[in-house]
CSV table of C-alpha atoms and ligand atoms in Angstrom, one decimal:
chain,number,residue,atom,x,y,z
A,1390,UNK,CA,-4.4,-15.0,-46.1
A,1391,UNK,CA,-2.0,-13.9,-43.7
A,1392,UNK,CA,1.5,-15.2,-43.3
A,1393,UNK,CA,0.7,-16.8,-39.5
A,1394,UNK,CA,-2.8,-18.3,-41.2
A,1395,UNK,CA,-0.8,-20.4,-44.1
A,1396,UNK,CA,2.3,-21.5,-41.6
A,1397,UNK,CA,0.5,-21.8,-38.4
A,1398,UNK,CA,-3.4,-21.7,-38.5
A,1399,UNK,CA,-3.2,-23.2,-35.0
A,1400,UNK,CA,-2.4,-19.8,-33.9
A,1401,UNK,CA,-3.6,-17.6,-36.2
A,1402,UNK,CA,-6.9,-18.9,-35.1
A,1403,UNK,CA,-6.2,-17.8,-31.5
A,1404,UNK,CA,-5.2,-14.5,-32.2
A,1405,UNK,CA,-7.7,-14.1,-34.2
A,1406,UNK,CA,-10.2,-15.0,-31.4
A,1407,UNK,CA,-8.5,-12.7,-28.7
A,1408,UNK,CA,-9.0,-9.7,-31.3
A,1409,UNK,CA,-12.9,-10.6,-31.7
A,1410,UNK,CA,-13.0,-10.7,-28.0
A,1411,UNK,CA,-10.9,-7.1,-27.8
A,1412,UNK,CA,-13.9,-5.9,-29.9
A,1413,UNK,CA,-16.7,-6.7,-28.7
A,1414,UNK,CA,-16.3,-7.1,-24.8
A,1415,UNK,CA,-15.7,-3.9,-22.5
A,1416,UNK,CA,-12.4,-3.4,-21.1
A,1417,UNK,CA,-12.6,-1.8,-18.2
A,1418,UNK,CA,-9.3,-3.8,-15.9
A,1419,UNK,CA,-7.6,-0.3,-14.9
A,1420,UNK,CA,-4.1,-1.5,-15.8
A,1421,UNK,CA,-5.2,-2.1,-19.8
A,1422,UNK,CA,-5.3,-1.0,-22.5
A,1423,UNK,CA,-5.2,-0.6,-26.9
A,1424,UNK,CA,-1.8,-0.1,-27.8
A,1425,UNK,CA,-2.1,1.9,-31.4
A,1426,UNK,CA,-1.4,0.0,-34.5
A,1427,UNK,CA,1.9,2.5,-34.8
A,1428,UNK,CA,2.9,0.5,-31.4
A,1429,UNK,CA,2.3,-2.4,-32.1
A,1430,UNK,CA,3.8,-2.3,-35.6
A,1431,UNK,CA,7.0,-1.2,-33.9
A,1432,UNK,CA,6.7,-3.7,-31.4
A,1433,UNK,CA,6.5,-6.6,-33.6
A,1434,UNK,CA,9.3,-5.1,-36.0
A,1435,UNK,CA,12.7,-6.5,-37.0
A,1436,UNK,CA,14.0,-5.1,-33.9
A,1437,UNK,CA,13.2,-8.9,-32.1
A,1438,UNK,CA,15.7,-10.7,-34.1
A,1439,UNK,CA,18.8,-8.4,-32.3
A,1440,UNK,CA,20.6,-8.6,-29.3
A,1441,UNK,CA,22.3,-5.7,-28.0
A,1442,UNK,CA,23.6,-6.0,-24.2
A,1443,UNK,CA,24.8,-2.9,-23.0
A,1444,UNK,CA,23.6,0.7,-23.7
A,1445,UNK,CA,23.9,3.2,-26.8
A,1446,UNK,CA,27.6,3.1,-27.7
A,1447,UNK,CA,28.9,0.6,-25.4
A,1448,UNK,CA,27.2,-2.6,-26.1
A,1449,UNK,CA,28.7,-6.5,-25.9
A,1450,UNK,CA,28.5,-7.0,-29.5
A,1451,UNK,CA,28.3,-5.5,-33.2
A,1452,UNK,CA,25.7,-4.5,-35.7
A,1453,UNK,CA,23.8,-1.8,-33.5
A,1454,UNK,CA,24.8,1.0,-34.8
A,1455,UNK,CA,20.4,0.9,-35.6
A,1456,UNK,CA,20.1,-0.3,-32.1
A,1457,UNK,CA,21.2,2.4,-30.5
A,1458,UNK,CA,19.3,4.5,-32.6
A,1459,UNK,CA,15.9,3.1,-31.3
A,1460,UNK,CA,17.3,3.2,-27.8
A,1461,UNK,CA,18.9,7.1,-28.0
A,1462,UNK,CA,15.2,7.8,-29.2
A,1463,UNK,CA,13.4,5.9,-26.6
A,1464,UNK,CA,15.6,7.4,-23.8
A,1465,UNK,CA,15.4,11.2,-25.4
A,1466,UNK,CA,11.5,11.4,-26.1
A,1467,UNK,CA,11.0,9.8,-22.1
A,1468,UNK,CA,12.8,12.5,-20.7
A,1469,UNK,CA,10.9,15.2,-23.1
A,1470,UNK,CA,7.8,13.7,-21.9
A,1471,UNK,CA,8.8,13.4,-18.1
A,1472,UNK,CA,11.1,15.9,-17.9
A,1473,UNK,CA,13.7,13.5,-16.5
A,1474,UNK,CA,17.6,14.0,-15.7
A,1475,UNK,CA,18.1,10.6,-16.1
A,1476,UNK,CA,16.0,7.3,-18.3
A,1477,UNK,CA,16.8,3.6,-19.0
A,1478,UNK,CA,14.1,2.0,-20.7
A,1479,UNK,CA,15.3,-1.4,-20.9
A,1480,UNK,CA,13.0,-3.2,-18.2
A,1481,UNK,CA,11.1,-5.5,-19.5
A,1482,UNK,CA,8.3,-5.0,-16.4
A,1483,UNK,CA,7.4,-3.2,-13.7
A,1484,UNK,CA,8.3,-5.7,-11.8
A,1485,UNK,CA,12.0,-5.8,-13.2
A,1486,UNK,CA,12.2,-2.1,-13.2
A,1487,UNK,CA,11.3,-1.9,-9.2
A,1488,UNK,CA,14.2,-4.8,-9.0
A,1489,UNK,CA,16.6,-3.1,-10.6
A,1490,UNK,CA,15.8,0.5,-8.7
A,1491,UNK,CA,16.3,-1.8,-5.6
A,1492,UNK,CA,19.5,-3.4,-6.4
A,1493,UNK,CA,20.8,0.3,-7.0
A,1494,UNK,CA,19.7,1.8,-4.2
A,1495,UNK,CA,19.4,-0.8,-1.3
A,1496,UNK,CA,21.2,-3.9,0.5
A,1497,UNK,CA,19.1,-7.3,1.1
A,1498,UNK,CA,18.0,-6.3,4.7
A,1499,UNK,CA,17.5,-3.0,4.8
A,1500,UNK,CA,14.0,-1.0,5.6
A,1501,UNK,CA,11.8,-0.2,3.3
A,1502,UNK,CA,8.2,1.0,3.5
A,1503,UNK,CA,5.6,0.5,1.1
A,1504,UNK,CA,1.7,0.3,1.0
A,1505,UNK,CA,1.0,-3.9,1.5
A,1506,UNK,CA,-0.4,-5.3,-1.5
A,1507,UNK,CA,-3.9,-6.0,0.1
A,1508,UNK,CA,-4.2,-2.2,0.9
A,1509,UNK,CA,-3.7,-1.2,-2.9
A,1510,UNK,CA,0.5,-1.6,-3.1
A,1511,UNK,CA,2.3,-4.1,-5.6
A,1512,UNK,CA,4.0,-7.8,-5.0
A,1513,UNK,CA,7.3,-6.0,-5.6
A,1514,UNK,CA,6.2,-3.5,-2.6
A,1515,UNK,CA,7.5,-6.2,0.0
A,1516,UNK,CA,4.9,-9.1,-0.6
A,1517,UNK,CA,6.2,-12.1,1.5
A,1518,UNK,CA,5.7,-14.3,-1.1
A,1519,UNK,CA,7.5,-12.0,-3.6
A,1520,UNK,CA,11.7,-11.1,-3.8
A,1521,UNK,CA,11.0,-7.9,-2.7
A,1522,UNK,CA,9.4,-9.3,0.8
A,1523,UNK,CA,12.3,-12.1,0.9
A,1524,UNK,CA,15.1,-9.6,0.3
A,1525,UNK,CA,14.2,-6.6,2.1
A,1526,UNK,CA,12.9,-5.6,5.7
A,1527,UNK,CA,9.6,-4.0,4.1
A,1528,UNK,CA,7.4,-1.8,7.0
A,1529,UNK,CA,4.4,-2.1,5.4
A,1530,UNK,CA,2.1,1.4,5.7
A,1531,UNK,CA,-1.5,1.5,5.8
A,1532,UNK,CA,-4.6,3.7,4.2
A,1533,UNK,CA,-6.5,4.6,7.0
A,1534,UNK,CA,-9.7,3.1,8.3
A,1535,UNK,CA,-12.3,5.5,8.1
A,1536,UNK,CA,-11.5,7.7,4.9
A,1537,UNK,CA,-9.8,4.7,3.3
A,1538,UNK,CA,-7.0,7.4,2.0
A,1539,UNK,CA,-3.1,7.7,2.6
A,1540,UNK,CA,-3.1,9.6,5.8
A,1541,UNK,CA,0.2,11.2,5.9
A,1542,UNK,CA,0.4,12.3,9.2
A,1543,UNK,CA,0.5,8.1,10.3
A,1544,UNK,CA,3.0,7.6,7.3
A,1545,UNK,CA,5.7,10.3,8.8
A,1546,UNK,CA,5.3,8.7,12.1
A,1547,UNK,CA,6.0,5.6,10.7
A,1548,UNK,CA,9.2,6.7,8.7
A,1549,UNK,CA,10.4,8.2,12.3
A,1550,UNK,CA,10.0,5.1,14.0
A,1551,UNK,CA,11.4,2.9,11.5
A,1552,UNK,CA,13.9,4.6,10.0
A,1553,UNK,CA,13.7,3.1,6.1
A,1554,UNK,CA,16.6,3.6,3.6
A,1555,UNK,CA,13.7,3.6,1.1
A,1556,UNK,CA,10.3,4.6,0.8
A,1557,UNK,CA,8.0,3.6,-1.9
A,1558,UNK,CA,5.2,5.1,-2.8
A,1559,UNK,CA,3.1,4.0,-6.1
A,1560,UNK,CA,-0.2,2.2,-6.1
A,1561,UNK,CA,-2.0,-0.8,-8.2
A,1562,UNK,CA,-5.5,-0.2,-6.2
A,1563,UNK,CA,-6.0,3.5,-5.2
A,1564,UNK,CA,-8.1,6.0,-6.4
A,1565,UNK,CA,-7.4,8.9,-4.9
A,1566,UNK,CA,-4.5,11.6,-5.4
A,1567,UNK,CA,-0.8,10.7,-4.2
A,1568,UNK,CA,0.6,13.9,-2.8
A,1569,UNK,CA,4.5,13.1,-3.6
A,1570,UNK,CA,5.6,15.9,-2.2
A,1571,UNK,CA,4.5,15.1,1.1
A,1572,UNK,CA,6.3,11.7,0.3
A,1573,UNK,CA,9.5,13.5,-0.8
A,1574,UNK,CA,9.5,15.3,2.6
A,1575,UNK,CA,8.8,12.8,4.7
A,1576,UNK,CA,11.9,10.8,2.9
A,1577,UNK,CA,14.5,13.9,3.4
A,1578,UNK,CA,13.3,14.3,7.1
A,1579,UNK,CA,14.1,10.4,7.9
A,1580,UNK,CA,17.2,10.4,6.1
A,1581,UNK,CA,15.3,8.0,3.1
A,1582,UNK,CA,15.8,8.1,-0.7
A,1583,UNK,CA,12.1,8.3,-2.4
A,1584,UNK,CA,11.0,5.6,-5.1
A,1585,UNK,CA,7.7,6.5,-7.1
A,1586,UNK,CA,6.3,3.5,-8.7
A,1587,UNK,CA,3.5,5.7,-11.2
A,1588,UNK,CA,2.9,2.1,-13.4
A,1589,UNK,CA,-0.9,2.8,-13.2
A,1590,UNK,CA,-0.8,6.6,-13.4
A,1591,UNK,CA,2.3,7.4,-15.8
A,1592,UNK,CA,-0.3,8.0,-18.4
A,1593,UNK,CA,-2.1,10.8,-16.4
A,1594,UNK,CA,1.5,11.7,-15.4
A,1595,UNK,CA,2.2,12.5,-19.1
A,1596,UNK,CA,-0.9,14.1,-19.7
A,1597,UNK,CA,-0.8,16.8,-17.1
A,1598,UNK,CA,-3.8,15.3,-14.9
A,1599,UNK,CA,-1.7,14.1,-12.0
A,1600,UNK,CA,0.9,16.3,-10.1
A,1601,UNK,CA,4.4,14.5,-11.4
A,1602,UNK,CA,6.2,12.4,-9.1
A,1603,UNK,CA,9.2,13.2,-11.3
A,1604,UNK,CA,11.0,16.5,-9.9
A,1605,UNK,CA,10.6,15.5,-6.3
A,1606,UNK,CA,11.7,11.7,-6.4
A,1607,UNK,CA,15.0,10.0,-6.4
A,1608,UNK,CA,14.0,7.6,-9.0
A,1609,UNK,CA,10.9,6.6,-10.4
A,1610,UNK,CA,9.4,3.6,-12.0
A,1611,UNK,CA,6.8,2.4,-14.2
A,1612,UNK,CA,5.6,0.4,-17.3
A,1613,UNK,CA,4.4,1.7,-20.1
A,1614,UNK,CA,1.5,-0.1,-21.4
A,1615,UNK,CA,-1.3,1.4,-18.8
A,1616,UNK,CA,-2.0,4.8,-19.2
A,1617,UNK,CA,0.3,5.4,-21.1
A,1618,UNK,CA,-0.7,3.0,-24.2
A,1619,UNK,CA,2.8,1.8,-24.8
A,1620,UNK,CA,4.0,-1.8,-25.1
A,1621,UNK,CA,4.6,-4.5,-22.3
A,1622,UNK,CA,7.2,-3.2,-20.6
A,1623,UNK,CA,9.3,-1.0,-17.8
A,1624,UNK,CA,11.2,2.0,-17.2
A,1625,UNK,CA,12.9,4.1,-14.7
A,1626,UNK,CA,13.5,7.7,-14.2
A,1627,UNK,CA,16.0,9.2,-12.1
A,1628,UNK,CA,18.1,11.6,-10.7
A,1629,UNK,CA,21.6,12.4,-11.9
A,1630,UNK,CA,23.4,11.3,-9.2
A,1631,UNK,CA,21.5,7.7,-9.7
A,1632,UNK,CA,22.2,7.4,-13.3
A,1633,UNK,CA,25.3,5.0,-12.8
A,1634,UNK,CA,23.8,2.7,-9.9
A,1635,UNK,CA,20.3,2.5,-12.3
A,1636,UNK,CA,22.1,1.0,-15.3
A,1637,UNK,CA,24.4,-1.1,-14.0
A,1638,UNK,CA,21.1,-2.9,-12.2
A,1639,UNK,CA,19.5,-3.3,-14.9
A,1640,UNK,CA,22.4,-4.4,-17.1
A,1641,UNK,CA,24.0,-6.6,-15.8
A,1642,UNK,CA,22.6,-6.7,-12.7
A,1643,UNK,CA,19.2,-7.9,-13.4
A,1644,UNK,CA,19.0,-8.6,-17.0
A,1645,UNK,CA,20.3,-9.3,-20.8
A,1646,UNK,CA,19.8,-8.3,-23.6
A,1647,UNK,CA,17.5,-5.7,-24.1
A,1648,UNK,CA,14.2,-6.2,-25.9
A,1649,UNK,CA,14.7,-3.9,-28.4
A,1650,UNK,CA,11.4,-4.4,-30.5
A,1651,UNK,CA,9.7,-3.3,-27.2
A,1652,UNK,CA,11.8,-0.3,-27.0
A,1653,UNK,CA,11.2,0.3,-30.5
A,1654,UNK,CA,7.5,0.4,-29.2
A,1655,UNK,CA,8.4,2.9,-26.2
A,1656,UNK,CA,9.8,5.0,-28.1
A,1657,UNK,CA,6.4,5.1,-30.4
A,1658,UNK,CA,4.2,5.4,-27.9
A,1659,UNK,CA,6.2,8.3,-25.7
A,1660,UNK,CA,6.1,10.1,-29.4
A,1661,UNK,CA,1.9,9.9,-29.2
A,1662,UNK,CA,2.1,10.9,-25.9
A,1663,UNK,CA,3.9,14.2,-26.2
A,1664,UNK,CA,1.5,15.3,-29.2
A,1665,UNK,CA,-1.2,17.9,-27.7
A,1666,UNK,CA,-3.7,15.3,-28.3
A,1667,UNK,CA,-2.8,13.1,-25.4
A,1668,UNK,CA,-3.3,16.0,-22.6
A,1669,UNK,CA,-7.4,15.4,-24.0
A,1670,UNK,CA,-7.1,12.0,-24.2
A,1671,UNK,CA,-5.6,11.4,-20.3
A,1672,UNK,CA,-8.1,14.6,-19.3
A,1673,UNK,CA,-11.1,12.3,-20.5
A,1674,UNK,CA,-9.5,9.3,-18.6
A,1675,UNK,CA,-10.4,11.4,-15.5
A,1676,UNK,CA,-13.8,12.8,-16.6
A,1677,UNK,CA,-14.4,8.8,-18.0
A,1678,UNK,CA,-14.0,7.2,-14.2
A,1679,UNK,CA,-15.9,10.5,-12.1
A,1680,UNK,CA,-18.9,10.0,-14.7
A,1681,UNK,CA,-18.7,6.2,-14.2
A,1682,UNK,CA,-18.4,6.3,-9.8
A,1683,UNK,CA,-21.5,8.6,-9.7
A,1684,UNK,CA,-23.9,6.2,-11.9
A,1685,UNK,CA,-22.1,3.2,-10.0
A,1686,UNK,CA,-23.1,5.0,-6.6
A,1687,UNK,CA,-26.2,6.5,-8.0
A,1688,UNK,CA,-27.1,2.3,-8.7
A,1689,UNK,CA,-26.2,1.4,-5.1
A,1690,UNK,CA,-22.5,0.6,-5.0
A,1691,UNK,CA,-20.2,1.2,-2.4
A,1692,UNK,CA,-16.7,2.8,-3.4
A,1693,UNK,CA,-14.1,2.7,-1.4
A,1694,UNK,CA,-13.0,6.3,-0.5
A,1695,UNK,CA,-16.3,7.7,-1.7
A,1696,UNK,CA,-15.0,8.2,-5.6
A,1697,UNK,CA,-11.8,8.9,-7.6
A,1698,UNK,CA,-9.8,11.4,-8.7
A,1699,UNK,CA,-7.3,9.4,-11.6
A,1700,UNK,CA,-8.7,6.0,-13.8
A,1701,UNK,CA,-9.7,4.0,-11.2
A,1702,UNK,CA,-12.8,2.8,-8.9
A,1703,UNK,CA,-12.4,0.1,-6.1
A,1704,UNK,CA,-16.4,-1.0,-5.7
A,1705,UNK,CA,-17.2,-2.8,-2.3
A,1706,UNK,CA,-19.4,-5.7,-3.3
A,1707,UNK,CA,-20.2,-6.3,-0.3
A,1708,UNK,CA,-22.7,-3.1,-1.0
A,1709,UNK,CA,-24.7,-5.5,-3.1
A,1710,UNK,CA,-23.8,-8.6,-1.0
A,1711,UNK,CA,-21.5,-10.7,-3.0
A,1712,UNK,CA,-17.9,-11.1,-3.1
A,1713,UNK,CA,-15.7,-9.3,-5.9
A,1714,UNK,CA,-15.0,-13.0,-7.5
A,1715,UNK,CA,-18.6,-13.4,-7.7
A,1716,UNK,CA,-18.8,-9.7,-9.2
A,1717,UNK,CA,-16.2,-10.5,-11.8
A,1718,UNK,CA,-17.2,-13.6,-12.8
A,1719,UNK,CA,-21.1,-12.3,-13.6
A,1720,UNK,CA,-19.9,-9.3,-15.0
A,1721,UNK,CA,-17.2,-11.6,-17.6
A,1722,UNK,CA,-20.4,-13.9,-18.7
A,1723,UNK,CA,-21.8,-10.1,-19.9
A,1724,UNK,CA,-19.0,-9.3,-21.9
A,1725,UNK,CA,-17.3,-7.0,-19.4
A,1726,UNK,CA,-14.4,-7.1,-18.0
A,1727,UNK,CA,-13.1,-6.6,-14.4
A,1728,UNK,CA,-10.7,-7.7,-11.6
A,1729,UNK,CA,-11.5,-8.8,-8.4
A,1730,UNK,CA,-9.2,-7.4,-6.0
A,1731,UNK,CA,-9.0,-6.7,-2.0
A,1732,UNK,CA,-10.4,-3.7,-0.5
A,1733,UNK,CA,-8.8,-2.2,2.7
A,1734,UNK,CA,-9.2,-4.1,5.7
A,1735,UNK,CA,-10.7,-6.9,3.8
A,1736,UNK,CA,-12.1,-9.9,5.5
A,1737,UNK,CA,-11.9,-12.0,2.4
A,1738,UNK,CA,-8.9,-14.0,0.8
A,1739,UNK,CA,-7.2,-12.5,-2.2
A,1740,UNK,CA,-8.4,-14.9,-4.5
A,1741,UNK,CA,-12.3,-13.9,-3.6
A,1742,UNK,CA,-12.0,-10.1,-2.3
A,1743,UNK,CA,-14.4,-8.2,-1.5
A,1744,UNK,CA,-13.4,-5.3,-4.2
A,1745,UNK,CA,-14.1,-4.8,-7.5
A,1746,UNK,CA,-11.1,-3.0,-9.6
A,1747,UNK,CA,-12.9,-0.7,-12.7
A,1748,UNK,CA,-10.7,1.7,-14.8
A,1749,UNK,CA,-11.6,3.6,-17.9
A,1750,UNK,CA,-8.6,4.6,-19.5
A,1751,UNK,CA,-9.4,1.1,-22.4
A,1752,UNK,CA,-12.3,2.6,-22.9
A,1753,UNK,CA,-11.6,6.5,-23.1
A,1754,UNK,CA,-9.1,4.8,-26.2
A,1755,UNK,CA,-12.1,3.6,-27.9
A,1756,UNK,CA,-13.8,7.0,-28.1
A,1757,UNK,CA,-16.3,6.6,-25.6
A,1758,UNK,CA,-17.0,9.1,-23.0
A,1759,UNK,CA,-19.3,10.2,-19.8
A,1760,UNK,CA,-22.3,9.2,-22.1
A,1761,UNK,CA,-21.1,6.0,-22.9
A,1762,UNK,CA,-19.8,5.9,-18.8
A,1763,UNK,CA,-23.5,5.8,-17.5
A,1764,UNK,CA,-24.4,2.9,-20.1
A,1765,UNK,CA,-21.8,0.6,-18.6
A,1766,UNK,CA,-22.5,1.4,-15.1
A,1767,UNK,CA,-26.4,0.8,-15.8
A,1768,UNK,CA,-25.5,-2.5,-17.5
A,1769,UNK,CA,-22.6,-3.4,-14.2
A,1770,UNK,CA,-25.3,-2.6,-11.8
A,1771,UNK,CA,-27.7,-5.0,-13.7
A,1772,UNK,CA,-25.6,-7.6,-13.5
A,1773,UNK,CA,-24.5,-7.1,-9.8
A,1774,UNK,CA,-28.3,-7.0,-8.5
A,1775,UNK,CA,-29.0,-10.4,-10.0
A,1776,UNK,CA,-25.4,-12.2,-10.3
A,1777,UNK,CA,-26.8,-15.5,-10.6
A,1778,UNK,CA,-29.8,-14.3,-13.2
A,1779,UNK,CA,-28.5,-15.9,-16.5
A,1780,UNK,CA,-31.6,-13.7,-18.5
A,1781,UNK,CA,-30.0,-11.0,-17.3
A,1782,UNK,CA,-26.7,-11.7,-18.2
A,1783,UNK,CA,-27.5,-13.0,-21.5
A,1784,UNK,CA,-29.5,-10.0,-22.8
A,1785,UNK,CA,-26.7,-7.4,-21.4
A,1786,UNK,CA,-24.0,-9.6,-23.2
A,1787,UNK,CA,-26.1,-8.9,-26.3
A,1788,UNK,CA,-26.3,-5.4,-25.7
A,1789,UNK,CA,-22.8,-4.5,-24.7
A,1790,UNK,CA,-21.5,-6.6,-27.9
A,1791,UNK,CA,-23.6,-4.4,-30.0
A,1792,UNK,CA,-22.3,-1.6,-28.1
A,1793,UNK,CA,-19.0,-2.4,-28.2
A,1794,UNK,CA,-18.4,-3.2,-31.7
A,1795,UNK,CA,-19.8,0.0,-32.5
A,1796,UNK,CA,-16.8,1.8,-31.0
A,1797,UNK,CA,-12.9,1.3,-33.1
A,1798,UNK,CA,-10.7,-0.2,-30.9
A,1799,UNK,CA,-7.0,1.0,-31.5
A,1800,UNK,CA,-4.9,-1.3,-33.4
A,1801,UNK,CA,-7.4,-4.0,-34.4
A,1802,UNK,CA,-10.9,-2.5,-36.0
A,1803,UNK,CA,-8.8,1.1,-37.5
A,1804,UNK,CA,-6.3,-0.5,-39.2
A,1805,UNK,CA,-6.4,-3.4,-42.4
A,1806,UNK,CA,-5.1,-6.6,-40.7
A,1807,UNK,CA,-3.2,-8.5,-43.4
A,1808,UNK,CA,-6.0,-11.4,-43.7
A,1809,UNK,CA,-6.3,-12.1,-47.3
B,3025,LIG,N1,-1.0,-6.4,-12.8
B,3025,LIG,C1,-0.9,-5.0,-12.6
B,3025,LIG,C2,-2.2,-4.4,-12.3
B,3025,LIG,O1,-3.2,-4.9,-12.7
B,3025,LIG,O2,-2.3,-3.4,-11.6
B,3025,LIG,C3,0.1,-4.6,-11.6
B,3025,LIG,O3,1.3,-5.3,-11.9
């Protein structure tokens, strides 16, 4: 019996439940994914019971002399693996990290242009109803109607009519290919500093299968848990010149003391990440979500932009006339898992879309590949032709549970759990 089980079996239970679930549903939200046991055993070290404001060398109070250890680590292996002049790694989110790049770089009230969240941006890209959109005068830029793609051309005519201080460009919803170096130009021209927000890509970033925003950026951010199989949590990468501005925003500016046992887990997980391994693993990522777009088109599904080119699809439900809540909540009661989510130009709310958000890189960490790709898809497209057919739900919940325990899942089936 486990330690949690004899003190708390309240909780042991749940945990124990989410694991099962882990196992034998299919993960397929594009921002998720299995953390390896090496992670998580970092992440749930000792490391949680210190506080260490400040940075390696200069901190607020004593014992962390092991402290800065984890954190000189953490910060050395990110810029191996980015090839970065410049890391802090103590965000505890995305969402923290793209504060703490705006507090160095900007003033409440300045521009700043970003994709709007119901194109494919972020809440922190100047949502209304988030800081960023309270703080900050965003511009919000558009994919454009037809090819359903950044179109560049639109977004440098926009920069010389608005004039930003800041650009952002970084996507939770978009398929295709970010061209940062047309970004990078279009900032210099205008007189704006460049922010990359890679959080979904960093991952493919890392493994060589998508050009680096890195060298042609001001500063970068991202989490670390995507792609990139790390623990909850954020970073940014920056220039030289930015180093200063960087830390100080995130210490003090925006947060305390650092969550070390997470850093302890960055630091892991940017070690996997620079073994030769993970260039195949982010490769098959790729290969994963092609093979999966063509069975999901060849069944009748709409995607926006016609395909992908990194680890995610945005299906149109309207293609099979139903909204993406209704797609998500048929596809959940079969044991996979989705997100809802807007497509361009969407006539629906938020909280029904009209898009359906698929990414493979939870499943590429199980093993599977484009095989295993066309399986899903034929069991999605099931589902989605008959949303409200409980038969058909039921007997591809069976199936995809059978399926899906047949494949390890990092972290919970390929290592022994301490449960007796
Ligand atoms: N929630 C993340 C995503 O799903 O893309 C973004 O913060």
């Amino acid at each position: 019996m486990s330690t949690l089980q004899r003190t708390d079996p309240e909780m042991a239970a749940i945990i124990a439940d989410e694991r099962t679930r882990q196992v034998e549903t299919l993960e397929l939200i594009a921002s998720e994914n299995y953390a390896s046991a090496a992670v998580l055993e970092a992440t749930g070290s000792v490391f949680t019971n210190k506080y260490a404001e400040g940075y390696p060398g200069k901190r607020y109070y004593a014992g962390n002399q092991h402290s800065d250890r984890v954190e000189s680590l953490a910060i050395e292996r990110a810029q191996r693996l980015f090839g970065a002049e410049h890391v802090n790694v103590q965000p505890t989110s995305g969402a923290e990290a793209n504060m703490a790049a705006y507090f160095a770089t900007i003033q409440p009230g300045d521009t700043v242009m970003g994709l709007s969240l119901d194109q494919g941006g972020h809440l922190t890209h100047g949502s209304p109803v988030n800081f960023s959109g309270r703080l900050y005068r965003f511009i919000p830029y558009t994919v454009d109607r037809e090819s359903e793609t950044l179109d560049m051309a639109a977004i440098r005519a926009l920069a010389r009519e608005s004039r930003p201080k800041l650009i952002v460009a970084g996507y939770t919803a978009y398929p295709r290919r970010i061209d940062f170096a047309a970004f990078a130009d279009i900032a210099r021209q205008n007189g704006a500093l460049l922010m990359a927000d890679m959080s979904h890509i960093a991952g493919l970033v890392a493994g060589g299968q998508h050009a680096s925003p890195v060298p042609v950026s001001d500063l970068v951010t991202t989490t670390t848990h995507k792609t990139l199989r790390g623990p909850r949590g954020g970073m940014i990468l920056c220039k030289a010149e930015l180093a200063e501005a960087v830390d100080k925003a995130v210490f003090p500016g925006t947060q305390g003391g650092p969550h070390l046992h997470s850093i302890a887990g960055k630091a892991v997980a940017f070690g996997e990440a620079l073994e030769p391994a993970f260039v195949d693993y982010a490769r098959q990522i790729v290969e994963n979500a092609a093979a999966l777009a063509e069975a999901l088109m060849e069944g009748g599904l709409r995607l926006v932009s016609g395909g992908t080119d990194n680890h995610l699809i945005l299906a149109d439900c309207n293609s099979v006339g139903i909204s993406g809540l209704k797609a998500q909540n048929a596809l959940q009661g079969a044991g996979v898992i989705t997100n809802k989510n807007t497509i361009p130009y969407d006539t629906r709310s938020p909280f029904v879309g009209s898009g359906l958000r698929l990414g493979t890189p939870a499943l590429t960490s199980r093993g599977m590949g484009p095989a295993e790709m066309r399986r899903v898809a034929s069991w999605i497209v099931r589902v989605l032709k008959d949303p409200d057919g409980e038969g058909v739900r039921e007997s591809v919940r069976e199936e995809v549970a059978a399926f899906a325990r047949s494949f390890p899942v990092p972290g919970i089936t390929d290592v022994a759990i301490a449960m007796s």
